[in-house]
Short mmCIF file of N, CA and C in Angstrom, two decimals:
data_model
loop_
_atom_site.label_atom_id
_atom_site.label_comp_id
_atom_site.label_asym_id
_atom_site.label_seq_id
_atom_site.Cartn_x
_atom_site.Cartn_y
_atom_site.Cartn_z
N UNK A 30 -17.84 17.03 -48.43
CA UNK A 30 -18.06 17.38 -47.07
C UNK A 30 -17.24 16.44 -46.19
N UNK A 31 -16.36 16.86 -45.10
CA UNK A 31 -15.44 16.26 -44.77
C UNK A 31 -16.46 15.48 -43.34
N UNK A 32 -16.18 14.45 -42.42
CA UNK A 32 -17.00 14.52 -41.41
C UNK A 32 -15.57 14.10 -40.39
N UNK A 33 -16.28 14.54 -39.09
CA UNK A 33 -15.23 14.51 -38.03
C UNK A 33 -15.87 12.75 -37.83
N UNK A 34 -14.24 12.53 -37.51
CA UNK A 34 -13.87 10.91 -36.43
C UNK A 34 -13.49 10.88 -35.13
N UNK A 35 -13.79 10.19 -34.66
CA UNK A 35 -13.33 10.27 -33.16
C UNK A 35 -12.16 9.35 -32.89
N UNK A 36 -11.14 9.80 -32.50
CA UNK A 36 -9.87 8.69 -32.02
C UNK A 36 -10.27 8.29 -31.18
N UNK A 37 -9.80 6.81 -30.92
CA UNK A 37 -9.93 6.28 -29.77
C UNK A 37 -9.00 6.24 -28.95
N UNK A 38 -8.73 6.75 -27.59
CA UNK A 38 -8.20 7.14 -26.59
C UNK A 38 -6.89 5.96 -26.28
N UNK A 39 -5.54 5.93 -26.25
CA UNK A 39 -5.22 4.92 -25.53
C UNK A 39 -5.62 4.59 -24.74
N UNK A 40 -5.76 3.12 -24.24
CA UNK A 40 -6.33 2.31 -22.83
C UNK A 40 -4.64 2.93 -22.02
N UNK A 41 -5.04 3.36 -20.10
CA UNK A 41 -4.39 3.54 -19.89
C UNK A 41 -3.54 2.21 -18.96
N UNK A 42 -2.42 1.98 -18.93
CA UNK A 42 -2.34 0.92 -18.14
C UNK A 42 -2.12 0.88 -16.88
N UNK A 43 -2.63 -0.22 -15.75
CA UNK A 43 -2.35 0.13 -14.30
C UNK A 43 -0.83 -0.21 -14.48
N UNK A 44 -0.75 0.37 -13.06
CA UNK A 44 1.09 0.48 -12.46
C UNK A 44 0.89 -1.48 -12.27
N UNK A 45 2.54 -1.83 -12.38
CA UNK A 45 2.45 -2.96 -12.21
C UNK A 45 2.19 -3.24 -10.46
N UNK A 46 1.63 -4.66 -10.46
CA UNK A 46 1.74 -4.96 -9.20
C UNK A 46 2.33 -6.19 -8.51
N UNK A 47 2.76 -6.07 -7.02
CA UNK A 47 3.55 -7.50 -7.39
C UNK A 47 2.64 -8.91 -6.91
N UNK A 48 3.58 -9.83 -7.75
CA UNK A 48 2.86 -11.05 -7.94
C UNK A 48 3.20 -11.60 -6.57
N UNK A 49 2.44 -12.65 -6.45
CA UNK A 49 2.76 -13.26 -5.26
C UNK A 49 3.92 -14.11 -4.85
N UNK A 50 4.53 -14.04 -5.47
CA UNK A 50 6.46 -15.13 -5.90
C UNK A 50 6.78 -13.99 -5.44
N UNK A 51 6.83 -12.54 -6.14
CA UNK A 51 7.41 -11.08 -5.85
C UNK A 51 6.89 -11.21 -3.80
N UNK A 52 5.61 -11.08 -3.65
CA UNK A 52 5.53 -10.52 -2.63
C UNK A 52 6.34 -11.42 -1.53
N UNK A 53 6.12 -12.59 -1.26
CA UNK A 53 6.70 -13.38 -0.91
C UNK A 53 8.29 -13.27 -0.48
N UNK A 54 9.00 -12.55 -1.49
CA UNK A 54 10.19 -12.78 -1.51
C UNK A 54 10.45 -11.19 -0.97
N UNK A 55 9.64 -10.46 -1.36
CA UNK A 55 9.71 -9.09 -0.01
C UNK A 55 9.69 -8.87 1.05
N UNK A 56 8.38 -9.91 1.58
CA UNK A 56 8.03 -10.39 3.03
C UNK A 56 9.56 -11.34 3.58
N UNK A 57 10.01 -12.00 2.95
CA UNK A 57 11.33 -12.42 3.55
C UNK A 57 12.52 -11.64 3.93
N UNK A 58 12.46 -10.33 2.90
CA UNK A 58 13.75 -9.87 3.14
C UNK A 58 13.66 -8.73 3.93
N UNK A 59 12.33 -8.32 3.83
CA UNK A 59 11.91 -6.97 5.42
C UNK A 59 11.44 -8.10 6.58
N UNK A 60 11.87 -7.36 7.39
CA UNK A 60 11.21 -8.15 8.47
C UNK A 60 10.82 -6.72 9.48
N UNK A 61 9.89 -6.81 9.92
CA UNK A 61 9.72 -5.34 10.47
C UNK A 61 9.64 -5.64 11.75
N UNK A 62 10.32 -4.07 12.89
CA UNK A 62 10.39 -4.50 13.81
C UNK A 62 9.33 -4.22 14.85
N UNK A 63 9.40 -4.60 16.26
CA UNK A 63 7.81 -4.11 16.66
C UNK A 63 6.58 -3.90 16.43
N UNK A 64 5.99 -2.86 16.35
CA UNK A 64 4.46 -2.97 15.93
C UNK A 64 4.51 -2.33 14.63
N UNK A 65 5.52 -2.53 13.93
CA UNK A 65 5.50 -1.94 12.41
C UNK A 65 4.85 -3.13 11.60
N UNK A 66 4.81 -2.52 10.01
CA UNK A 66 3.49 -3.76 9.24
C UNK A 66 4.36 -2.98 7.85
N UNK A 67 4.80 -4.24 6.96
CA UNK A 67 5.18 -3.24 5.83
C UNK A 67 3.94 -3.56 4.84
N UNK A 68 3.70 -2.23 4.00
CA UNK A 68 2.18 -2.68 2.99
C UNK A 68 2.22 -2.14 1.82
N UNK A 69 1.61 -2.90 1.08
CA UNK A 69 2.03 -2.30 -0.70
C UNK A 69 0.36 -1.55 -0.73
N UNK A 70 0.86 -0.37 -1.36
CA UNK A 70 -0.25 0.38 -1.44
C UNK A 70 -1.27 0.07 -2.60
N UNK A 71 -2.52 -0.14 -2.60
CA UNK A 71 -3.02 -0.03 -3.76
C UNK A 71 -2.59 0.86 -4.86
N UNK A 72 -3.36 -0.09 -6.12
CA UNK A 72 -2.50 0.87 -7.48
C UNK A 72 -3.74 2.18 -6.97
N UNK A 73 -3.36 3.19 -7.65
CA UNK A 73 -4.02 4.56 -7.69
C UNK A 73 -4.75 4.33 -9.32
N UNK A 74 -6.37 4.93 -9.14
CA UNK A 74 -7.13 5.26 -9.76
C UNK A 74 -6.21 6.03 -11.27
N UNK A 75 -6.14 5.74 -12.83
CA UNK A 75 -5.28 6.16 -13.53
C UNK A 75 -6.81 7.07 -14.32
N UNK A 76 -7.91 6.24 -14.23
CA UNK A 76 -9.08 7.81 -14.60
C UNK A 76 -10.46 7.33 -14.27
N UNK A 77 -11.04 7.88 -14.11
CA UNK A 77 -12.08 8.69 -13.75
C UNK A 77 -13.29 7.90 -14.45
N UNK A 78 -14.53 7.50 -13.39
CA UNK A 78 -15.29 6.87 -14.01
C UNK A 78 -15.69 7.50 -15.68
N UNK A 79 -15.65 8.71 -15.83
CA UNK A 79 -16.14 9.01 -16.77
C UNK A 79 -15.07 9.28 -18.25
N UNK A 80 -14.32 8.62 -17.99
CA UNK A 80 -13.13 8.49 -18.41
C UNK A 80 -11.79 9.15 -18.79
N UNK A 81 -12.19 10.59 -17.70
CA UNK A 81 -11.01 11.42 -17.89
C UNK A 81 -9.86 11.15 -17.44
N UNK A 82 -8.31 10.97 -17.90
CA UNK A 82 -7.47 10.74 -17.60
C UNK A 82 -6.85 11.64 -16.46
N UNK A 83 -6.03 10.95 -15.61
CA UNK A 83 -5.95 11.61 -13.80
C UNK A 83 -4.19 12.14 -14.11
N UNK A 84 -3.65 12.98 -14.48
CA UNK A 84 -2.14 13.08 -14.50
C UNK A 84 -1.58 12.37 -12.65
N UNK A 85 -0.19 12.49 -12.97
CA UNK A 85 0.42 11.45 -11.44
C UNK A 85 0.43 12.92 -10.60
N UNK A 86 0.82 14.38 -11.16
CA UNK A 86 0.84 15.13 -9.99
C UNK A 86 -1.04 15.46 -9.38
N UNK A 87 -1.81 15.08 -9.65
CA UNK A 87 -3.08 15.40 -9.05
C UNK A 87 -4.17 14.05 -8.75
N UNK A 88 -2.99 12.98 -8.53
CA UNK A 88 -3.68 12.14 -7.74
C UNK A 88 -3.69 12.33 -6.48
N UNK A 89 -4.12 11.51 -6.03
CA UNK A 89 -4.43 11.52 -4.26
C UNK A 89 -3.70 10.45 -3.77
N UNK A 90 -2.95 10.49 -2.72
CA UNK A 90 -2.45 9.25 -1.91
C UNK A 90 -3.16 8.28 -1.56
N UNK A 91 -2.90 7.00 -1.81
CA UNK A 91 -3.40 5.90 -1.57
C UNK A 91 -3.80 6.09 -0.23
N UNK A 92 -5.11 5.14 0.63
CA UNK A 92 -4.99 4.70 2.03
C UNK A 92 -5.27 3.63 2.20
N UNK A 93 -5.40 2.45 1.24
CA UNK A 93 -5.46 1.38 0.87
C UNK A 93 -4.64 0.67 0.94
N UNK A 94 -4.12 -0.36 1.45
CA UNK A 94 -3.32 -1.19 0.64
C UNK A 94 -3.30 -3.05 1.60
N UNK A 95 -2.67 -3.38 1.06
CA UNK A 95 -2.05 -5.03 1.72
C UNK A 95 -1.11 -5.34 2.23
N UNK A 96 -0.95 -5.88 3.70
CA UNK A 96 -0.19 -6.28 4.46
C UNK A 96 0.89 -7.13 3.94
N UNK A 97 1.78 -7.07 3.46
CA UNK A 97 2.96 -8.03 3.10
C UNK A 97 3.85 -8.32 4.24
N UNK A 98 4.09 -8.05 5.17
CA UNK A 98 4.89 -8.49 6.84
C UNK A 98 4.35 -7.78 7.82
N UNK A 99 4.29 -8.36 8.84
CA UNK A 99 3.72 -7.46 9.84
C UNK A 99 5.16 -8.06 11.58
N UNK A 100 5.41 -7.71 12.00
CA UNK A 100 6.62 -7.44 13.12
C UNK A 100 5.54 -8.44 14.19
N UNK A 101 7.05 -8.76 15.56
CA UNK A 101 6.00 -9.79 16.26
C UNK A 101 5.67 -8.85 17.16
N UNK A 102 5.11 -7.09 17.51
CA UNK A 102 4.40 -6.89 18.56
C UNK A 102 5.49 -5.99 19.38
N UNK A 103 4.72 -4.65 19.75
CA UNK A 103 5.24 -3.47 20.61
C UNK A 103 6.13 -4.34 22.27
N UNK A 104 6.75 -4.15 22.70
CA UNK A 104 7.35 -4.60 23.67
C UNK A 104 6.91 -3.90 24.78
N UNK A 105 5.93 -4.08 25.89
CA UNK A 105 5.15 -3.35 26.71
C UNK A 105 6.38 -3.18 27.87
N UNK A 106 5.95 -2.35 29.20
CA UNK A 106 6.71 -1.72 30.12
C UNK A 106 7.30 -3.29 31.18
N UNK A 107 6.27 -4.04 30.92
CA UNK A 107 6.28 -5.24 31.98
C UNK A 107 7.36 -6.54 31.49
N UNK A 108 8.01 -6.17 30.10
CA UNK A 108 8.77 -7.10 29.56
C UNK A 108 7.86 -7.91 28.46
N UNK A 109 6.58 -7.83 28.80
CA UNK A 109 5.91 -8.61 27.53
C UNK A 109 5.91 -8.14 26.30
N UNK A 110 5.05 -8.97 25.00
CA UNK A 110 4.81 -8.53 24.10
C UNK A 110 3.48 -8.01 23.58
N UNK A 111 2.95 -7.09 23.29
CA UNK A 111 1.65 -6.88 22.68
C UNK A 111 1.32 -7.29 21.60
N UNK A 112 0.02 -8.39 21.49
CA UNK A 112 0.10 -9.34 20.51
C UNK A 112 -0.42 -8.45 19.28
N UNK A 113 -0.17 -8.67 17.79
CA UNK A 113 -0.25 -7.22 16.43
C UNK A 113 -2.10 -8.01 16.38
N UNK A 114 -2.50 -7.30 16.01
CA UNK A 114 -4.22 -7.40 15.28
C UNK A 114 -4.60 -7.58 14.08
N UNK A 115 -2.91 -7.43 13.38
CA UNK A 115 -2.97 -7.66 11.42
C UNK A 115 -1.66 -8.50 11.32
N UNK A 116 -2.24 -9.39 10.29
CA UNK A 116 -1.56 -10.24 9.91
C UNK A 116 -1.27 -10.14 7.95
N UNK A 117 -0.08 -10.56 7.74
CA UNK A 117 0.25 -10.61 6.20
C UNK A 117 -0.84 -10.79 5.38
N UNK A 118 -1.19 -10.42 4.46
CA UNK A 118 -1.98 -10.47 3.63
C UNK A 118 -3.86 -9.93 4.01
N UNK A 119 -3.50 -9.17 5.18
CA UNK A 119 -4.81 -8.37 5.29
C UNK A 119 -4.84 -7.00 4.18
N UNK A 120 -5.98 -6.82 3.99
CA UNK A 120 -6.38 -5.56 3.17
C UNK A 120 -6.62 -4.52 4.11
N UNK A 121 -6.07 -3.39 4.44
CA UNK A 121 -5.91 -2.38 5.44
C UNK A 121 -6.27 -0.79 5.06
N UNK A 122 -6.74 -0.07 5.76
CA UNK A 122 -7.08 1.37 5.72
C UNK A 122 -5.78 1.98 6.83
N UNK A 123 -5.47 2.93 5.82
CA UNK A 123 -3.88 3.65 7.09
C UNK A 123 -4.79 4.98 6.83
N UNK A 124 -4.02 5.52 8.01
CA UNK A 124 -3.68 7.37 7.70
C UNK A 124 -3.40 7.96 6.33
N UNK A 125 -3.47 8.61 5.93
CA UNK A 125 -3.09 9.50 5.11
C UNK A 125 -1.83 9.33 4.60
N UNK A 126 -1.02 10.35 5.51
CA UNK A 126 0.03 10.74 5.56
C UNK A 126 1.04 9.71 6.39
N UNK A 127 0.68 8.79 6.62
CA UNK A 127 1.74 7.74 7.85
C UNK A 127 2.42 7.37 7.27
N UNK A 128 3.51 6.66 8.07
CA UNK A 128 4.50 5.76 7.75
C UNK A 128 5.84 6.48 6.77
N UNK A 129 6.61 5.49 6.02
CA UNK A 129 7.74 5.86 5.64
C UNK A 129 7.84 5.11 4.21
N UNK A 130 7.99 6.12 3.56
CA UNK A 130 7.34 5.56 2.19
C UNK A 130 9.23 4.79 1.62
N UNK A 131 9.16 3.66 0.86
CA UNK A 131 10.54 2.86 0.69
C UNK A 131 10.42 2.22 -0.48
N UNK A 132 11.02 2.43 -1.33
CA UNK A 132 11.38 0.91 -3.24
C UNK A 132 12.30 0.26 -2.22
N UNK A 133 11.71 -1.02 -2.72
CA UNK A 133 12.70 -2.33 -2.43
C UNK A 133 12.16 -3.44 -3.88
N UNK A 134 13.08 -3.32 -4.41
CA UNK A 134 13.44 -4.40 -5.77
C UNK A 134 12.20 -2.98 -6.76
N UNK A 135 11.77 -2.25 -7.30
CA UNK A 135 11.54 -1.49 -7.80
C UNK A 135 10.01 -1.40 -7.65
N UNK A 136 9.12 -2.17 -6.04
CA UNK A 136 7.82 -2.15 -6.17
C UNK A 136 8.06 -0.71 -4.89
N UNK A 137 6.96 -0.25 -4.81
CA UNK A 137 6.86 1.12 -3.96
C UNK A 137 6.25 0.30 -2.44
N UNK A 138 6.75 0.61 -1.58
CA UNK A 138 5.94 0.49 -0.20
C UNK A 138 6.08 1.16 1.35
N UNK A 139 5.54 0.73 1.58
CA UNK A 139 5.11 1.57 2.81
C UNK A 139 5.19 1.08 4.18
N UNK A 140 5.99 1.45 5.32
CA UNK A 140 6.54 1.22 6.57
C UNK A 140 5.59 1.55 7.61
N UNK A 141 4.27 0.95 8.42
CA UNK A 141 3.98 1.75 9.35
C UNK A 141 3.80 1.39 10.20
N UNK A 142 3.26 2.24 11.64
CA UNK A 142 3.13 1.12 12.79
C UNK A 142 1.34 1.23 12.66
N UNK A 143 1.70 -0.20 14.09
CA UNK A 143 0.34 -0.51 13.73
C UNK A 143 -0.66 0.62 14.49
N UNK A 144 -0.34 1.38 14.74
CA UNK A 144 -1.66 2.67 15.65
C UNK A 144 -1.71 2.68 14.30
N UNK A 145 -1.58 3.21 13.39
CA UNK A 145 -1.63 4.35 12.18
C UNK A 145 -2.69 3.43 10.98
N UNK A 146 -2.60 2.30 11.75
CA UNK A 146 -4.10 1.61 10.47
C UNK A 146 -5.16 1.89 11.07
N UNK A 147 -5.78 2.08 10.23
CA UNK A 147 -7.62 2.25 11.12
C UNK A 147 -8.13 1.14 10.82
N UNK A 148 -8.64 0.41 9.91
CA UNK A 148 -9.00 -0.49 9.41
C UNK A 148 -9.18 -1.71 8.43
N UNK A 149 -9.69 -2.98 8.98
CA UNK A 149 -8.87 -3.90 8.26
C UNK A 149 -10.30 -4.50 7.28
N UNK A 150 -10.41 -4.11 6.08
CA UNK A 150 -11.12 -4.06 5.08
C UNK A 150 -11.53 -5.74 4.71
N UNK A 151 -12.48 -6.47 5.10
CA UNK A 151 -13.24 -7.13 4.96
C UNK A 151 -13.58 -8.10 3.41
#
């Protein structure tokens, strides 16, 4: 009598992320202008509490992620500057759909201004 085995599933691995030497050296070479903020998106969910594996076309867009530069501030009508409300290394909630998605050195990130964050995650 033969009996069934169960394989065990490859572990899947997260996307890499960058280290802080990496981020560092990103934040130097963008510098963003005005009320723009550049931000590395959180990695995306690869499965499912219950451990079903998520393919890349039926994930969902990040709205997560971390401030790696943020610009010194919108230039108001009066000549001043409007001081930004996020600073490098905040954890942030964006829009959806915002900003301008960019690889620089082969990590993925994201261009936006600052209207387009909602919130700065605690």
């Amino acid at each position: 009598m033969a009996t069934a085995t169960a394989t065990a599933a490859k572990p899947v691995r997260a996307s890499k992320s960058t280290t802080p030497a990496a981020a560092t050296l990103i934040a130097k070479t963008l510098r963003p202008l005005g009320d723009r903020v550049v931000i590395q998106p959180s990695a995306r969910e690869e499965m499912t509490k219950s451990g079903i594996v998520i393919p890349d076309t039926a994930k969902e867009k990040p709205q997560e992620g971390t401030i790696l530069a943020a610009g010194p501030g919108r230039v108001l009508d009066d000549g001043k500057r409007e001081s930004m409300d996020v600073k490098a290394g905040d954890k942030v909630l964006y829009a959806k759909y915002a900003g301008t998605e960019c690889k620089i050195d082969g990590e993925d990130l994201l261009i936006v201004s600052q209207k387009d964050i909602l919130a700065i995650v605690a």
